[in-house]
Amino acid sequence: MNIAFFLLPKKEVVCLKAESTIRQTLEKMEFHRYTAVPVLDEKGRYVKTITEGDLLWKIKNTDQLSFQTSERFYIKDIEVNRDYQPVHIDAEMEDLMSLVAVQNFVPVVDDNEIFIGIIRRMDIIEYFNKKGSLK
């Protein structure tokens, strides 16, 4: 099976720019009620996934950083706790399954490493559940 079947295209995915501030990130995550969001560079390449936990640890461990000062700090400078590995659009289902087992979603990139969307774990589970493969 081609993994593109499960792709949620970039235009439907909330993403952040690496140059986003911590405040912008917190506000976007709160508005969309997401706990993790892909981060892209200026060329649209996938950089990392930032999580609520990454933000909390950064705030806790950085002097002078609070919600009030968070517009002066950028997510490009945050180390992430978990490395959300992307897959290429031509990846095999086996590659996808090993990642989706430990990630809520898997970022998908093209041959030029440009982010093209995500594959959500829930979509895969629902697909196989409907096919009867999980019963």
mmCIF file of C-alpha atoms in Angstrom:
data_model
loop_
_atom_site.group_PDB
_atom_site.id
_atom_site.type_symbol
_atom_site.label_atom_id
_atom_site.label_comp_id
_atom_site.label_asym_id
_atom_site.label_seq_id
_atom_site.Cartn_x
_atom_site.Cartn_y
_atom_site.Cartn_z
ATOM 1 C CA MET A 1 0.000 0.000 0.000
ATOM 2 C CA ASN A 2 1.200 3.490 -0.859
ATOM 3 C CA ILE A 3 1.558 5.720 2.194
ATOM 4 C CA ALA A 4 0.246 8.697 0.170
ATOM 5 C CA PHE A 5 -3.223 7.243 0.766
ATOM 6 C CA PHE A 6 -2.966 8.441 4.385
ATOM 7 C CA LEU A 7 -1.383 11.848 3.682
ATOM 8 C CA LEU A 8 -2.981 14.916 5.217
ATOM 9 C CA PRO A 9 -1.631 17.625 2.871
ATOM 10 C CA LYS A 10 0.394 20.565 4.131
ATOM 11 C CA LYS A 11 -2.401 23.038 3.423
ATOM 12 C CA GLU A 12 -4.513 21.240 6.050
ATOM 13 C CA VAL A 13 -1.727 20.999 8.649
ATOM 14 C CA VAL A 14 -0.926 23.651 11.231
ATOM 15 C CA CYS A 15 2.804 24.337 10.923
ATOM 16 C CA LEU A 16 5.205 26.782 12.490
ATOM 17 C CA LYS A 17 8.168 28.610 11.044
ATOM 18 C CA ALA A 18 11.502 28.075 12.795
ATOM 19 C CA GLU A 19 11.600 31.857 13.285
ATOM 20 C CA SER A 20 8.364 31.801 15.292
ATOM 21 C CA THR A 21 8.575 33.047 18.839
ATOM 22 C CA ILE A 22 7.678 30.923 21.812
ATOM 23 C CA ARG A 23 4.676 33.174 22.403
ATOM 24 C CA GLN A 24 3.412 32.724 18.817
ATOM 25 C CA THR A 25 3.883 28.991 19.200
ATOM 26 C CA LEU A 26 1.991 28.806 22.489
ATOM 27 C CA GLU A 27 -0.867 30.876 21.108
ATOM 28 C CA LYS A 28 -1.156 28.813 17.919
ATOM 29 C CA MET A 29 -1.054 25.527 19.843
ATOM 30 C CA GLU A 30 -3.676 26.792 22.284
ATOM 31 C CA PHE A 31 -5.953 28.059 19.501
ATOM 32 C CA HIS A 32 -5.834 24.754 17.600
ATOM 33 C CA ARG A 33 -5.653 22.667 20.792
ATOM 34 C CA TYR A 34 -2.586 20.776 19.549
ATOM 35 C CA THR A 35 0.143 19.338 21.718
ATOM 36 C CA ALA A 36 2.701 18.986 18.927
ATOM 37 C CA VAL A 37 3.286 20.935 15.698
ATOM 38 C CA PRO A 38 5.762 20.509 12.808
ATOM 39 C CA VAL A 39 8.370 23.248 12.392
ATOM 40 C CA LEU A 40 9.587 24.289 8.921
ATOM 41 C CA ASP A 41 12.527 26.373 7.759
ATOM 42 C CA GLU A 42 12.280 29.329 5.365
ATOM 43 C CA LYS A 43 12.400 26.970 2.348
ATOM 44 C CA GLY A 44 9.590 24.759 3.628
ATOM 45 C CA ARG A 45 11.825 21.909 4.767
ATOM 46 C CA TYR A 46 10.859 19.941 7.851
ATOM 47 C CA VAL A 47 13.109 20.868 10.793
ATOM 48 C CA LYS A 48 11.535 19.251 13.853
ATOM 49 C CA THR A 49 8.324 18.875 15.784
ATOM 50 C CA ILE A 50 7.836 21.093 18.814
ATOM 51 C CA THR A 51 5.690 19.856 21.705
ATOM 52 C CA GLU A 52 4.083 21.421 24.731
ATOM 53 C CA GLY A 53 6.615 19.581 26.860
ATOM 54 C CA ASP A 54 9.525 21.085 24.913
ATOM 55 C CA LEU A 55 8.095 24.550 25.531
ATOM 56 C CA LEU A 56 7.474 23.919 29.216
ATOM 57 C CA TRP A 57 11.024 22.641 29.800
ATOM 58 C CA LYS A 58 12.463 25.623 27.924
ATOM 59 C CA ILE A 59 10.438 28.064 30.015
ATOM 60 C CA LYS A 60 11.327 26.273 33.250
ATOM 61 C CA ASN A 61 15.061 26.085 32.510
ATOM 62 C CA THR A 62 15.666 29.521 30.973
ATOM 63 C CA ASP A 63 16.292 32.554 33.143
ATOM 64 C CA GLN A 64 14.336 35.621 32.103
ATOM 65 C CA LEU A 65 11.847 33.515 30.109
ATOM 66 C CA SER A 66 8.200 33.773 31.055
ATOM 67 C CA PHE A 67 5.009 34.062 29.074
ATOM 68 C CA GLN A 68 5.435 37.839 29.222
ATOM 69 C CA THR A 69 8.947 37.679 27.713
ATOM 70 C CA SER A 70 8.304 34.741 25.379
ATOM 71 C CA GLU A 71 8.079 36.992 22.300
ATOM 72 C CA ARG A 72 11.873 37.432 22.568
ATOM 73 C CA PHE A 73 12.699 33.718 22.314
ATOM 74 C CA TYR A 74 12.500 31.596 19.166
ATOM 75 C CA ILE A 75 11.546 27.973 18.714
ATOM 76 C CA LYS A 76 14.524 27.381 16.425
ATOM 77 C CA ASP A 77 16.635 27.554 19.609
ATOM 78 C CA ILE A 78 14.649 24.937 21.519
ATOM 79 C CA GLU A 79 16.016 21.431 21.876
ATOM 80 C CA VAL A 80 13.280 18.860 21.468
ATOM 81 C CA ASN A 81 12.835 15.903 23.760
ATOM 82 C CA ARG A 82 11.591 13.550 21.036
ATOM 83 C CA ASP A 83 12.855 13.479 17.488
ATOM 84 C CA TYR A 84 9.803 13.041 15.254
ATOM 85 C CA GLN A 85 11.350 11.301 12.278
ATOM 86 C CA PRO A 86 9.892 12.135 8.866
ATOM 87 C CA VAL A 87 9.381 9.686 6.015
ATOM 88 C CA HIS A 88 9.717 10.247 2.305
ATOM 89 C CA ILE A 89 6.545 10.035 0.284
ATOM 90 C CA ASP A 90 7.837 6.868 -1.404
ATOM 91 C CA ALA A 91 8.473 5.082 1.920
ATOM 92 C CA GLU A 92 7.143 1.596 2.533
ATOM 93 C CA MET A 93 4.279 0.931 4.949
ATOM 94 C CA GLU A 94 6.686 -0.952 7.226
ATOM 95 C CA ASP A 95 8.784 2.208 7.639
ATOM 96 C CA LEU A 96 5.678 4.205 8.444
ATOM 97 C CA MET A 97 4.335 1.662 10.942
ATOM 98 C CA SER A 98 7.516 1.618 13.002
ATOM 99 C CA LEU A 99 7.316 5.421 13.370
ATOM 100 C CA VAL A 100 3.586 5.725 13.919
ATOM 101 C CA ALA A 101 3.923 3.278 16.796
ATOM 102 C CA VAL A 102 5.873 5.925 18.757
ATOM 103 C CA GLN A 103 4.665 9.202 17.178
ATOM 104 C CA ASN A 104 1.139 10.671 17.064
ATOM 105 C CA PHE A 105 1.865 11.729 13.512
ATOM 106 C CA VAL A 106 4.648 11.250 11.001
ATOM 107 C CA PRO A 107 5.881 14.216 8.945
ATOM 108 C CA VAL A 108 6.171 13.455 5.221
ATOM 109 C CA VAL A 109 8.740 15.049 2.916
ATOM 110 C CA ASP A 110 9.420 14.901 -0.809
ATOM 111 C CA ASP A 111 12.722 14.104 -2.549
ATOM 112 C CA ASN A 112 13.998 17.621 -1.806
ATOM 113 C CA GLU A 113 13.162 17.293 1.911
ATOM 114 C CA ILE A 114 10.274 19.757 1.466
ATOM 115 C CA PHE A 115 7.461 19.146 3.954
ATOM 116 C CA ILE A 116 4.313 17.985 2.142
ATOM 117 C CA GLY A 117 2.084 16.894 5.035
ATOM 118 C CA ILE A 118 1.610 14.419 7.837
ATOM 119 C CA ILE A 119 0.222 10.969 8.383
ATOM 120 C CA ARG A 120 -1.767 10.682 11.604
ATOM 121 C CA ARG A 121 -1.632 7.535 13.705
ATOM 122 C CA MET A 122 -5.406 7.732 14.211
ATOM 123 C CA ASP A 123 -6.060 7.611 10.453
ATOM 124 C CA ILE A 124 -4.039 4.418 10.128
ATOM 125 C CA ILE A 125 -5.748 2.806 13.116
ATOM 126 C CA GLU A 126 -9.196 3.733 11.793
ATOM 127 C CA TYR A 127 -8.370 2.397 8.315
ATOM 128 C CA PHE A 128 -7.219 -0.983 9.581
ATOM 129 C CA ASN A 129 -10.066 -1.163 12.071
ATOM 130 C CA LYS A 130 -12.609 -0.678 9.248
ATOM 131 C CA LYS A 131 -10.865 -3.352 7.178
ATOM 132 C CA GLY A 132 -11.136 -5.718 10.127
ATOM 133 C CA SER A 133 -7.376 -6.074 10.507
ATOM 134 C CA LEU A 134 -7.438 -4.944 14.147
ATOM 135 C CA LYS A 135 -10.296 -7.182 15.332
#
